PDB file of C-alpha atoms and ligand atoms in Angstrom:
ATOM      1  CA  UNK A   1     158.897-111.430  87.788  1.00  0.00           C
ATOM      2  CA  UNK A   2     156.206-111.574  84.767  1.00  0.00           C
ATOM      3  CA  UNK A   3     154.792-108.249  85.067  1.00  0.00           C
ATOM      4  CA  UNK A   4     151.785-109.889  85.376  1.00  0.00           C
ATOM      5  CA  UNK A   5     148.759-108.355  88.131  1.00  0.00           C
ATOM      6  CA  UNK A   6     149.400-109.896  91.376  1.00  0.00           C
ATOM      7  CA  UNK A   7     146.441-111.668  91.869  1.00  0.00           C
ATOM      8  CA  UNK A   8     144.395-112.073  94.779  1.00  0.00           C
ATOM      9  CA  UNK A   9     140.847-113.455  95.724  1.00  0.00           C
ATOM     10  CA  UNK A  10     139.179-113.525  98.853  1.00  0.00           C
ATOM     11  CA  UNK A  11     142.332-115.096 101.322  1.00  0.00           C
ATOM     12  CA  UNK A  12     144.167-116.629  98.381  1.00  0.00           C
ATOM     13  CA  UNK A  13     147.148-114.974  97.047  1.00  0.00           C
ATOM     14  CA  UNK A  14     147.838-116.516  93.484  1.00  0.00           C
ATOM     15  CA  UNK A  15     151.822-116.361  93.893  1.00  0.00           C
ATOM     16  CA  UNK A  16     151.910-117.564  97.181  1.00  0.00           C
ATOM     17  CA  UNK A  17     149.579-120.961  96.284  1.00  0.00           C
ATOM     18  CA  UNK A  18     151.366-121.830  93.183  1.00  0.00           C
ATOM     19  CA  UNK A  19     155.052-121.317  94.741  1.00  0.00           C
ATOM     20  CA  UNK A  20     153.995-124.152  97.567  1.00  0.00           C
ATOM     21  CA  UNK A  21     152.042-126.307  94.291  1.00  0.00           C
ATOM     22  CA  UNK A  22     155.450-126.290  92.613  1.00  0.00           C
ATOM     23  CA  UNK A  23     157.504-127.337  95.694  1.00  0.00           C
ATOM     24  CA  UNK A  24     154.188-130.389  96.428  1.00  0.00           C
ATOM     25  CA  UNK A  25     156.242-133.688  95.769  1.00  0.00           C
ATOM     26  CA  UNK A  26     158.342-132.691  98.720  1.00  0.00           C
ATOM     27  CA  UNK A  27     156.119-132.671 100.934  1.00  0.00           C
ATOM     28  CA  UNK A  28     156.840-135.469 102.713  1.00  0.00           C
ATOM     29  CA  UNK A  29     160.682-135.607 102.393  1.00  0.00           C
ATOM     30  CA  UNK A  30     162.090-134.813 105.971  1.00  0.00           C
ATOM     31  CA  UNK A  31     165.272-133.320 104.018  1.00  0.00           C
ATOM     32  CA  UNK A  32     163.391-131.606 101.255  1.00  0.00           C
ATOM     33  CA  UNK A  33     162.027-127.997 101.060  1.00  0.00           C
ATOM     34  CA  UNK A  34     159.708-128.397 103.680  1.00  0.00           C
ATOM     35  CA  UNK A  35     162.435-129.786 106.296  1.00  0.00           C
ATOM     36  CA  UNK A  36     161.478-126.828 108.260  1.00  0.00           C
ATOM     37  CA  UNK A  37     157.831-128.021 109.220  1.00  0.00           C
ATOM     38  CA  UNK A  38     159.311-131.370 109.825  1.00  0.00           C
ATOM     39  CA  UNK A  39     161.657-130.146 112.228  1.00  0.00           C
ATOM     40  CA  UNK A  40     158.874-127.975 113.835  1.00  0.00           C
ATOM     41  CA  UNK A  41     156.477-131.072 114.350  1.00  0.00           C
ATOM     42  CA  UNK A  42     157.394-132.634 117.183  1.00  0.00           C
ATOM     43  CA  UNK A  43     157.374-129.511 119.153  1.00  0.00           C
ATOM     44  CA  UNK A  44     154.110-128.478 117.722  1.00  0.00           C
ATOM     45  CA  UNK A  45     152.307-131.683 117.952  1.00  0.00           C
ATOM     46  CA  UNK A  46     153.188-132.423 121.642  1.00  0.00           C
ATOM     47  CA  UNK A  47     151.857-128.715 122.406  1.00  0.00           C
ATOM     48  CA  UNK A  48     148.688-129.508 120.557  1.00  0.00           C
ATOM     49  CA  UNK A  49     148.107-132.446 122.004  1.00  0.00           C
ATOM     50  CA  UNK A  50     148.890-131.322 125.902  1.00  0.00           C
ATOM     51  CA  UNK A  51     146.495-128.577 125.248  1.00  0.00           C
ATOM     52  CA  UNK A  52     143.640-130.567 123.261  1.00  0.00           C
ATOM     53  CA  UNK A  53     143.872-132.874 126.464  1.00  0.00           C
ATOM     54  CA  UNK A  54     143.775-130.218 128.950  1.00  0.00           C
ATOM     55  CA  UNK A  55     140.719-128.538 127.416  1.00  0.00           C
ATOM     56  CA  UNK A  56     138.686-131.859 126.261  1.00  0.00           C
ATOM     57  CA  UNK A  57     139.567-133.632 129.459  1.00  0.00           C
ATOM     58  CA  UNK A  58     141.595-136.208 127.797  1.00  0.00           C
ATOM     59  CA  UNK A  59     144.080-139.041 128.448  1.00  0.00           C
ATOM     60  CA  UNK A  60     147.416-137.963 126.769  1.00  0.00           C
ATOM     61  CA  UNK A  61     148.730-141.292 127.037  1.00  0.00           C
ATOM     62  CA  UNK A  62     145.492-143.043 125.055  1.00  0.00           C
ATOM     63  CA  UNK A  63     146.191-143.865 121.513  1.00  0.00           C
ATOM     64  CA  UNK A  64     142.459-142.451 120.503  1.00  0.00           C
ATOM     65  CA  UNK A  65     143.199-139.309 122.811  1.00  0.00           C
ATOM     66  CA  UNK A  66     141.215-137.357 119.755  1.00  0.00           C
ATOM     67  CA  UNK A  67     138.513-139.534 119.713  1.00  0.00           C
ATOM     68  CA  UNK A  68     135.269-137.368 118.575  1.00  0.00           C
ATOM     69  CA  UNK A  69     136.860-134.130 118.183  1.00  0.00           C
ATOM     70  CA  UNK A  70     136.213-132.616 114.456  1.00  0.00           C
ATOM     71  CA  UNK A  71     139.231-130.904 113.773  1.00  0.00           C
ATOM     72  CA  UNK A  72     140.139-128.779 111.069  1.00  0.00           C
ATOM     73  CA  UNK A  73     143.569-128.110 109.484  1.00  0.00           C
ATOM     74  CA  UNK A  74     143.795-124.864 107.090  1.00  0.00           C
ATOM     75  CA  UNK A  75     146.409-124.627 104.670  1.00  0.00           C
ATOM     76  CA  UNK A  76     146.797-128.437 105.382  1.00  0.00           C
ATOM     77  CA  UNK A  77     149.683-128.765 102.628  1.00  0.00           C
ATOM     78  CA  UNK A  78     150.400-132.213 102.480  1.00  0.00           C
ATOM     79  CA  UNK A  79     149.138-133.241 105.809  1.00  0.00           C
ATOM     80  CA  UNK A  80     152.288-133.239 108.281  1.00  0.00           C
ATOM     81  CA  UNK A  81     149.683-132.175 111.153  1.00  0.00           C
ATOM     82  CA  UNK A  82     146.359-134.066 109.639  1.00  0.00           C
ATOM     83  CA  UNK A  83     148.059-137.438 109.747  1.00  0.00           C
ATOM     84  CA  UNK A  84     148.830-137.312 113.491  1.00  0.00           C
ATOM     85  CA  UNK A  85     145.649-136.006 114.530  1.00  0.00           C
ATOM     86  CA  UNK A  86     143.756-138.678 112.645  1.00  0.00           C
ATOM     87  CA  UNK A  87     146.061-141.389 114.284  1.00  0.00           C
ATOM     88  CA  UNK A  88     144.853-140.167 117.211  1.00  0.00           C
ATOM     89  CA  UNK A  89     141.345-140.706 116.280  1.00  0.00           C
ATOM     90  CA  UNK A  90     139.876-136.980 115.358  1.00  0.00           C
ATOM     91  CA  UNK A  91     137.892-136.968 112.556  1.00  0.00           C
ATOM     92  CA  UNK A  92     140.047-134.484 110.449  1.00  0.00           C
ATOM     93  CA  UNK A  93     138.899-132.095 107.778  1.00  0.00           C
ATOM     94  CA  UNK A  94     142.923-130.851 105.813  1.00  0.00           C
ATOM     95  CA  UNK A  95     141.842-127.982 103.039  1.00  0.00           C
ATOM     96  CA  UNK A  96     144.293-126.418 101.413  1.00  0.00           C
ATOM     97  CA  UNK A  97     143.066-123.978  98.094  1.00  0.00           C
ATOM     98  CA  UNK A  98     146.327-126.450  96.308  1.00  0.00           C
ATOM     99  CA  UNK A  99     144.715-129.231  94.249  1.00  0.00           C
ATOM    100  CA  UNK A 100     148.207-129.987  93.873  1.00  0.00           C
ATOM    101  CA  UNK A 101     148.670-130.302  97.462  1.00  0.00           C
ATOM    102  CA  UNK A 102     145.470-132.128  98.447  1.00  0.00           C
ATOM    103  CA  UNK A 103     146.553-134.846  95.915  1.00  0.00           C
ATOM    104  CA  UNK A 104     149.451-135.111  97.487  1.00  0.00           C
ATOM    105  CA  UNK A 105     147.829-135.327 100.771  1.00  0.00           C
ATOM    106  CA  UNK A 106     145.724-137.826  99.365  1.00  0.00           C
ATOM    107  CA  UNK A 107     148.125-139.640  98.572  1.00  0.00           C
ATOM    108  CA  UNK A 108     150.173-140.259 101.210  1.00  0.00           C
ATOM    109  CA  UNK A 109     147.041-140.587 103.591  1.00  0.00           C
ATOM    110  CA  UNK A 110     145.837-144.002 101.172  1.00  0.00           C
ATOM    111  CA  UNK A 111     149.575-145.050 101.792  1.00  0.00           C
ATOM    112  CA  UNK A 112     149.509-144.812 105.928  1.00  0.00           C
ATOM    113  CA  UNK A 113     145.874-146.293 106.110  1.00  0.00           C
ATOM    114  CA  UNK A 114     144.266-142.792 107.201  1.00  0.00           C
ATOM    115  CA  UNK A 115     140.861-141.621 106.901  1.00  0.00           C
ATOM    116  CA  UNK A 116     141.173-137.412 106.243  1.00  0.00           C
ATOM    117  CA  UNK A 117     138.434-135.413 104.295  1.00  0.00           C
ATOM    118  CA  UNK A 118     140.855-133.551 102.182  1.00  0.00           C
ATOM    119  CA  UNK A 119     139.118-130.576 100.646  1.00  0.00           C
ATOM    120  CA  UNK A 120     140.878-127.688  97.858  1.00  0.00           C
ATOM    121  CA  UNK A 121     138.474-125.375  99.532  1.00  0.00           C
ATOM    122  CA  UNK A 122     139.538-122.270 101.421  1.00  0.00           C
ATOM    123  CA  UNK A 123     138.608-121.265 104.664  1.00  0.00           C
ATOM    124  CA  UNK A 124     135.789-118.510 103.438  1.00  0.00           C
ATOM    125  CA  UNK A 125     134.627-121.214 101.314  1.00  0.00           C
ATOM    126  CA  UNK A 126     134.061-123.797 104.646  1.00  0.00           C
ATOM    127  CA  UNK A 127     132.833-120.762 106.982  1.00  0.00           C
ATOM    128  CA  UNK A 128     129.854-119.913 104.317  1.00  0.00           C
ATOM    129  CA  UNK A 129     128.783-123.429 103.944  1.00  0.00           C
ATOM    130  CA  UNK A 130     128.535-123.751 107.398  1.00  0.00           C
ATOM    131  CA  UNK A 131     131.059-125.589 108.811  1.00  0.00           C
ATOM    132  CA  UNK A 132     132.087-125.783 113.037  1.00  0.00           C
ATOM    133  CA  UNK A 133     135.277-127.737 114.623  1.00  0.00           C
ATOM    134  CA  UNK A 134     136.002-128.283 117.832  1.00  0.00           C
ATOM    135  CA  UNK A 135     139.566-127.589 116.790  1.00  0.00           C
ATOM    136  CA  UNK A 136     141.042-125.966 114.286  1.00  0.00           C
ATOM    137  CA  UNK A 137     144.591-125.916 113.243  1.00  0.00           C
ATOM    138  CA  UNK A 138     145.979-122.578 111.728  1.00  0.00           C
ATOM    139  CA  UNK A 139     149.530-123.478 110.845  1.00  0.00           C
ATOM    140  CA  UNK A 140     152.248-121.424 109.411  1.00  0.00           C
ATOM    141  CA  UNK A 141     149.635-120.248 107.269  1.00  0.00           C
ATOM    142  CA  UNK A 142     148.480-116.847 107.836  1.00  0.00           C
ATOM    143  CA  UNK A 143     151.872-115.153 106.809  1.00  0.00           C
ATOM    144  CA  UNK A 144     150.803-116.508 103.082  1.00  0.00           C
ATOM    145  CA  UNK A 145     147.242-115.119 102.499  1.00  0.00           C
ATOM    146  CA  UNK A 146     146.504-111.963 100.900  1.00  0.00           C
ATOM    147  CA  UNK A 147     143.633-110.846 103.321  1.00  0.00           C
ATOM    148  CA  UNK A 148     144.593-112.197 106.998  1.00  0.00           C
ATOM    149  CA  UNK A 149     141.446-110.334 109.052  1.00  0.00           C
ATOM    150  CA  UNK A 150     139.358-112.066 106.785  1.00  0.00           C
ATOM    151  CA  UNK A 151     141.507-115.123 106.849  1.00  0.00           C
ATOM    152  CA  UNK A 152     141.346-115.108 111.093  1.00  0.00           C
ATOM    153  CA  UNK A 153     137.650-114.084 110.894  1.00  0.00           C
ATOM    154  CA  UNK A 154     136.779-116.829 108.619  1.00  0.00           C
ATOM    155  CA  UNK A 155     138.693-119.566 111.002  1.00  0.00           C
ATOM    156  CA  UNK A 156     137.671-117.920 114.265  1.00  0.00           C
ATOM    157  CA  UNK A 157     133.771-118.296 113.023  1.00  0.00           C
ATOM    158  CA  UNK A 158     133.986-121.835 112.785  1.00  0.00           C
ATOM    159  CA  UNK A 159     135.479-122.432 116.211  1.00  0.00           C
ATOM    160  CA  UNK A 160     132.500-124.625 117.987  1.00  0.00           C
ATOM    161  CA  UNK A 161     131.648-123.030 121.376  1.00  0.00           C
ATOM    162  CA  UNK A 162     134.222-124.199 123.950  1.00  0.00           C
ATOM    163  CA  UNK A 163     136.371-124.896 120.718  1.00  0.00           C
ATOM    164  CA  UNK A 164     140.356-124.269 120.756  1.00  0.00           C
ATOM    165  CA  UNK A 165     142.379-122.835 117.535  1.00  0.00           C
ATOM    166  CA  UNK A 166     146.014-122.851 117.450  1.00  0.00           C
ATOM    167  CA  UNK A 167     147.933-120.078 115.172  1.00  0.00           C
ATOM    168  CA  UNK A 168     151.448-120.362 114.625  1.00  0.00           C
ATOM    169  CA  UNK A 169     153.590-117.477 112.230  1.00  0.00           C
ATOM    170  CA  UNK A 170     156.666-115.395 112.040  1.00  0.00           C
ATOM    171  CA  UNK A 171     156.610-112.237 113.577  1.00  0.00           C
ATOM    172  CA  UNK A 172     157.494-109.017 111.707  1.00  0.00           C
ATOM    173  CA  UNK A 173     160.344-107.772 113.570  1.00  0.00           C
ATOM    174  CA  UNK A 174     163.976-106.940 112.273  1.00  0.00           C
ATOM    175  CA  UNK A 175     165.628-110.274 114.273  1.00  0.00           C
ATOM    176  CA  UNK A 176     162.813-112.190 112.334  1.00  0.00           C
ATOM    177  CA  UNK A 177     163.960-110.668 109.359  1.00  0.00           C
ATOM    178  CA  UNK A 178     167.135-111.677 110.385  1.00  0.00           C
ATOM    179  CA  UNK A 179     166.775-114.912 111.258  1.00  0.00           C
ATOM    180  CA  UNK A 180     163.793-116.243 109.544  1.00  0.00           C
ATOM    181  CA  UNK A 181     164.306-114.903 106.042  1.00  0.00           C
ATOM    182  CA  UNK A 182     168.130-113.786 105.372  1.00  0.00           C
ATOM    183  CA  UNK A 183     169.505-116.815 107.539  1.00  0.00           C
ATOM    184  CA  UNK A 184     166.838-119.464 106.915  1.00  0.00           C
ATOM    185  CA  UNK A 185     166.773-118.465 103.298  1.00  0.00           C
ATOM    186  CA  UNK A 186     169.833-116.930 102.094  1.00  0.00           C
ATOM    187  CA  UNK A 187     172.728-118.194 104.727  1.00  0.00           C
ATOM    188  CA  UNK A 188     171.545-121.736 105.925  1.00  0.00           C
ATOM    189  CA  UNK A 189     169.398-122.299 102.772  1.00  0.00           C
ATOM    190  CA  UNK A 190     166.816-124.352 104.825  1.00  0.00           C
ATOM    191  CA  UNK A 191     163.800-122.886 102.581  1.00  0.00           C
ATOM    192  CA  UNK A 192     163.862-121.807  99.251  1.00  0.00           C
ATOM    193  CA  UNK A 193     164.196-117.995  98.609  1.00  0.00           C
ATOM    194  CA  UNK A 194     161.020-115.876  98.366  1.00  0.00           C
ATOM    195  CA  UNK A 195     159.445-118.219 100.878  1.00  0.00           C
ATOM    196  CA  UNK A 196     158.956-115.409 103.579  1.00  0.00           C
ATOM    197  CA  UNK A 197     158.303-111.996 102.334  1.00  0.00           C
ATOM    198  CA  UNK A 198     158.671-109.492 105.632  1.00  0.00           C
ATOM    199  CA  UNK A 199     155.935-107.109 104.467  1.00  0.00           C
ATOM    200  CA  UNK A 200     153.665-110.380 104.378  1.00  0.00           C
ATOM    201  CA  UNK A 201     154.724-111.060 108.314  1.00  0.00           C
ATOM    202  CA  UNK A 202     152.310-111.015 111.243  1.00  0.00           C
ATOM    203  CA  UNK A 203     152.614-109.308 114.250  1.00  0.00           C
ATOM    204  CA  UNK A 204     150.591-111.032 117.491  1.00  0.00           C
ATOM    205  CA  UNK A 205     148.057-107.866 117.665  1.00  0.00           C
ATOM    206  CA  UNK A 206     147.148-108.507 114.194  1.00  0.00           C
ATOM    207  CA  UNK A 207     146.098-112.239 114.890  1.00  0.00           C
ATOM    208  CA  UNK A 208     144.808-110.963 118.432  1.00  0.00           C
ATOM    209  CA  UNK A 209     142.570-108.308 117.361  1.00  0.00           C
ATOM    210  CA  UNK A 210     140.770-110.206 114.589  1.00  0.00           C
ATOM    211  CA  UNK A 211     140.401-113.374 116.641  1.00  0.00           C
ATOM    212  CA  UNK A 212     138.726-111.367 119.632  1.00  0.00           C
ATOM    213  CA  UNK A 213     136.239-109.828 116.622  1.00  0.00           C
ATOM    214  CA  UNK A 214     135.777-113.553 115.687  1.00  0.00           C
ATOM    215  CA  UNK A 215     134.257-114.119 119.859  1.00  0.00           C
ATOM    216  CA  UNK A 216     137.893-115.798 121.193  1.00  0.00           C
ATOM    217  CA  UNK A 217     139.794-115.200 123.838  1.00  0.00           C
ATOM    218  CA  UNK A 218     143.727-115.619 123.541  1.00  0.00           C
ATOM    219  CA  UNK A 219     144.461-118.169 126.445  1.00  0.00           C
ATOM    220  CA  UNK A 220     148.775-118.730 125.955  1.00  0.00           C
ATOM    221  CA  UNK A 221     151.465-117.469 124.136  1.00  0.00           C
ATOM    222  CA  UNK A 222     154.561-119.007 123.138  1.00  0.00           C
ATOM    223  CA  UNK A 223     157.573-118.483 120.986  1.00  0.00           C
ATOM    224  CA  UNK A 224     159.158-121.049 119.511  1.00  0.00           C
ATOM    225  CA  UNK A 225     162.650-120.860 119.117  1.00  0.00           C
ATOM    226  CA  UNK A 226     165.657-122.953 117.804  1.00  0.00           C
ATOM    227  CA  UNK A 227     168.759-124.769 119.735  1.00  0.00           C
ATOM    228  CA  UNK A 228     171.520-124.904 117.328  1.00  0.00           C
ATOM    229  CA  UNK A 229     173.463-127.371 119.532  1.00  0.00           C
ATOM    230  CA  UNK A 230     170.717-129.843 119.512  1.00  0.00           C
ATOM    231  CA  UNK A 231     169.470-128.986 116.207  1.00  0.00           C
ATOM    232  CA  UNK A 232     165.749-128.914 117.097  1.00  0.00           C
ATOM    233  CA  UNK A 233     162.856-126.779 118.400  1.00  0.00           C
ATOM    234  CA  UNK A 234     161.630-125.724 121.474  1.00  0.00           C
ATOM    235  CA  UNK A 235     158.703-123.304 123.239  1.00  0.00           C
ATOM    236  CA  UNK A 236     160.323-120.413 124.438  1.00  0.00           C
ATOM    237  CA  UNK A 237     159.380-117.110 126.057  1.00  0.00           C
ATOM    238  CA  UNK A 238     160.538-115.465 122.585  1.00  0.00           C
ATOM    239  CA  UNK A 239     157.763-114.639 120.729  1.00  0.00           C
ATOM    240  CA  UNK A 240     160.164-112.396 118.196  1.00  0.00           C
ATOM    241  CA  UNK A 241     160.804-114.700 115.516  1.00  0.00           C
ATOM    242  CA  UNK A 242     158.259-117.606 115.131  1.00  0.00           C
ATOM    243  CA  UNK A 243     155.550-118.201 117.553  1.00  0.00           C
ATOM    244  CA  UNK A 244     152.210-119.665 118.430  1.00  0.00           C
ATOM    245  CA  UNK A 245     149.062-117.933 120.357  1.00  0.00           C
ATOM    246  CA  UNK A 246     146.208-120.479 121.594  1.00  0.00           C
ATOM    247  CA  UNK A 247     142.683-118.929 122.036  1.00  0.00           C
ATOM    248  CA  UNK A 248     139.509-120.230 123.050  1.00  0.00           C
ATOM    249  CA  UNK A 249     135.758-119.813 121.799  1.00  0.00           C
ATOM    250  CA  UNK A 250     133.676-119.332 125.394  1.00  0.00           C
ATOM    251  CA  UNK A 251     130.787-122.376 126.039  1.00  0.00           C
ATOM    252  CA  UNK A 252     127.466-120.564 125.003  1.00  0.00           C
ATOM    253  CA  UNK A 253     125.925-119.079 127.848  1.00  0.00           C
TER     254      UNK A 253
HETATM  255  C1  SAM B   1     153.959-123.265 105.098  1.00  0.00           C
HETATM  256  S1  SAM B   1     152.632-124.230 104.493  1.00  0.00           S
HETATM  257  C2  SAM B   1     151.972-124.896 105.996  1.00  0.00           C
HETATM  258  C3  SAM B   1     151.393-126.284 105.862  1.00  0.00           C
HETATM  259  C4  SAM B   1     150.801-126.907 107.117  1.00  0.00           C
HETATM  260  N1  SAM B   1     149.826-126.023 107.758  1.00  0.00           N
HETATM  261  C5  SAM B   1     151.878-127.244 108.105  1.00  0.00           C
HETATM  262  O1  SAM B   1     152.130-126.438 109.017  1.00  0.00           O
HETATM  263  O2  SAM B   1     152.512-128.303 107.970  1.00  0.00           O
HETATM  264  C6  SAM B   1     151.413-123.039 103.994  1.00  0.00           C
HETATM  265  C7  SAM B   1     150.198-123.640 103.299  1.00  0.00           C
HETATM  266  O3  SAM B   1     149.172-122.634 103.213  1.00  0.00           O
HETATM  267  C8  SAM B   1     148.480-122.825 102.004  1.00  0.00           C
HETATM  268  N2  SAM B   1     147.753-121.586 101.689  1.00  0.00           N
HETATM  269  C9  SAM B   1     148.157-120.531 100.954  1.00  0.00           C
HETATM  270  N3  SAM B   1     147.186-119.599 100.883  1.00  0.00           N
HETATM  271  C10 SAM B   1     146.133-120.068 101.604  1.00  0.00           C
HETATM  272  C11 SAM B   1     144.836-119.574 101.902  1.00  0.00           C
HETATM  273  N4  SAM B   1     144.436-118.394 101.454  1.00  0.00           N
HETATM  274  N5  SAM B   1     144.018-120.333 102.661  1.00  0.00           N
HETATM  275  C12 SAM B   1     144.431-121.529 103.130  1.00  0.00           C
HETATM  276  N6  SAM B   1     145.653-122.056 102.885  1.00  0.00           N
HETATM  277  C13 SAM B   1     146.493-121.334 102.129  1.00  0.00           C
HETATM  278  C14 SAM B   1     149.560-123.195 101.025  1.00  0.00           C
HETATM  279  O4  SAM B   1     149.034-123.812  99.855  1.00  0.00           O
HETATM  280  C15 SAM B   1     150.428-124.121 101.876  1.00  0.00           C
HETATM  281  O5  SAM B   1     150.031-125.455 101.772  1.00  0.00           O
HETATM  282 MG1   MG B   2     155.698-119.981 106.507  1.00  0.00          MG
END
C-alpha cells in the first residue's frame, strides 16, 4: 500500500482501473490473467445470444443475427464480448475508463477486421451525453466501481425502450468468498491476488433495486457455476458464487 487517498470519481475507483491497465497486454491470452473471462465466454455468449434472439425476434443460426441492434459493452476491457457481437453484425459501442485497455481493444479489433467504437469514457459520461442501446452489456464489472447505484442507474438509463441489459458479478456470500477469492486467487491461482475484494461484492438486491429505479424489470436469473471434471462453465440454479440477472426496459406505452 502507498498510503496514498483512495481515490474515487463518479463510478471509477482509481485502484481498481489501474490494477486491470497494468495486467492490459494479456488481454487476449486465453492462458494469461484474464483466463477466467475466457473460460466464461462461451457460456456467456451463447446465453446472450439465445436471449438477444428471443427478445429481437431473431434467427440464432444467421451469421448477422445482431444486425441493427446498438449495443453497448461497459467496462469493455479488451473486447472478449465486443468482438463477437460485432461479428454478428451489432453495431457495438466497448468503453472502458482504461486508455490502456481501449488501445488494446483497438488493437486487436484492426487485427480481426472489426468495426467497434471504442470509447475511454465511463458510463455517467455516455448517459449525460445522451446515449440509448438496445443492448447493453454489464460484464463482470460492477464488483469494480466505487459507486454501483450510480453505476446501475447510469446503464439502466440508457436501456432503449424494449431494450435488454445483461449483469453478471460475484455474489457476497461466505462460499463466494470461498471459492471466488481464496480458491480462485490464493489456491488455484487463476487470477492475480487483490482481484476480488469481498467488501466490493454484489449481492442480487443491490443490482435489483437500482435497476427497477432505472424503469427495468428483472426477467431471469442464473448462476453460473463451474464443472471441475470438464473444466468449463455452465448456468446453474446457484446464484451464490458468480451469476447473471437479465432485465428488460418495458416498450413505451
Ligand atoms: C473483469 S473486467 C471485465 C471486462 C469485460 N466486461 C469482460 O467481461 O470481458 C472489468 C473491467 O471494468 C473496467 N472498469 C473499472 N471501473 C469501471 C467503471 N467505473 N466503469 C466502467 N468500467 C470500469 C476495468 O477497467 C476492466 O476493464
Ligand atoms: Mg471480476
Amino acid at each position: 500500500m502507498t498510503g496514498k487517498a483512495h481515490q474515487t470519481a463518479g463510478t471509477i475507483d482509481e485502484d481498481e482501473v489501474a490494477r486491470f491497465s497494468a495486467m492490459a497486454s494479456e488481454w487476449w491470452d486465453p492462458t494469461g490473467k484474464f483466463k477466467p473471462l475466457h473460460k466464461f465466454n462461451p457460456v456467456r455468449l451463447a446465453y446472450i445470444k439465445q436471449e438477444v434472439c428471443k427478445k429481437f425476434g431473431r434467427d440464432p443460426k444467421a451469421s448477422d443475427a445482431f444486425k441493427g441492434l446498438r449495443f453497448l459493452d461497459i467496462g469493455c476491457g479488451g473486447g472478449l464480448l465486443s468482438e463477437p457481437m460485432a461479428r454478428l453484425g451489432a453495431e457495438v459501442v466497448g468503453a472502458d475508463p482504461s486508455e490502456t485497455n481501449i488501445k488494446i481493444a483497438t488493437l486487436h479489433m484492426r487485427e480481426s477486421g472489426l468495426k467497434i467504437d471504442y470509447r475511454a469514457e465511463t458510463a455517467e459520461d455516455l448517459a449525460a451525453a445522451g446515449e440509448t442501446f438496445d443492448v447493453v452489456l454489464n460484464m463482470e464489472v460492477v464488483e469494480h466501481v466505487a459507486d454501483v447505484p450510480l453505476f446501475l442507474e447510469s446503464t439502466g438509463n440508457m436501456v432503449r425502450p424494449g431494450g435488454l441489459m445483461f449483469v453478471a458479478t460475484i455474489n457476497r456470500t461466505l462460499k463466494a468468498y470461498a471459492l471466488a477469492i481464496v480458491g480462485a486467487e490464493y489456491v488455484l491461482r487463476w487470477l492475480p491476488k487483490g482481484t476480488h475484494s469481498y467488501e466490493k461484492l454484489v449481492k442480487p438486491s443491490e443490482i435489483e433495486g437500482p435497476l427497477n429505479a432505472a424503469g427495468l424489470r428483472i426477467i431471469d436469473r442464473s448462476g453460473v457455476s463451474y464443472n471441475p471434471v470438464t473444466d468449463t462453465w455452465a448456468r446453474s440454479r446457484d446464484m451464490d458464487v458468480n451469476y447473471m440477472l437479465l432485465s428488460e426496459k418495458p416498450d413505451a406505452a
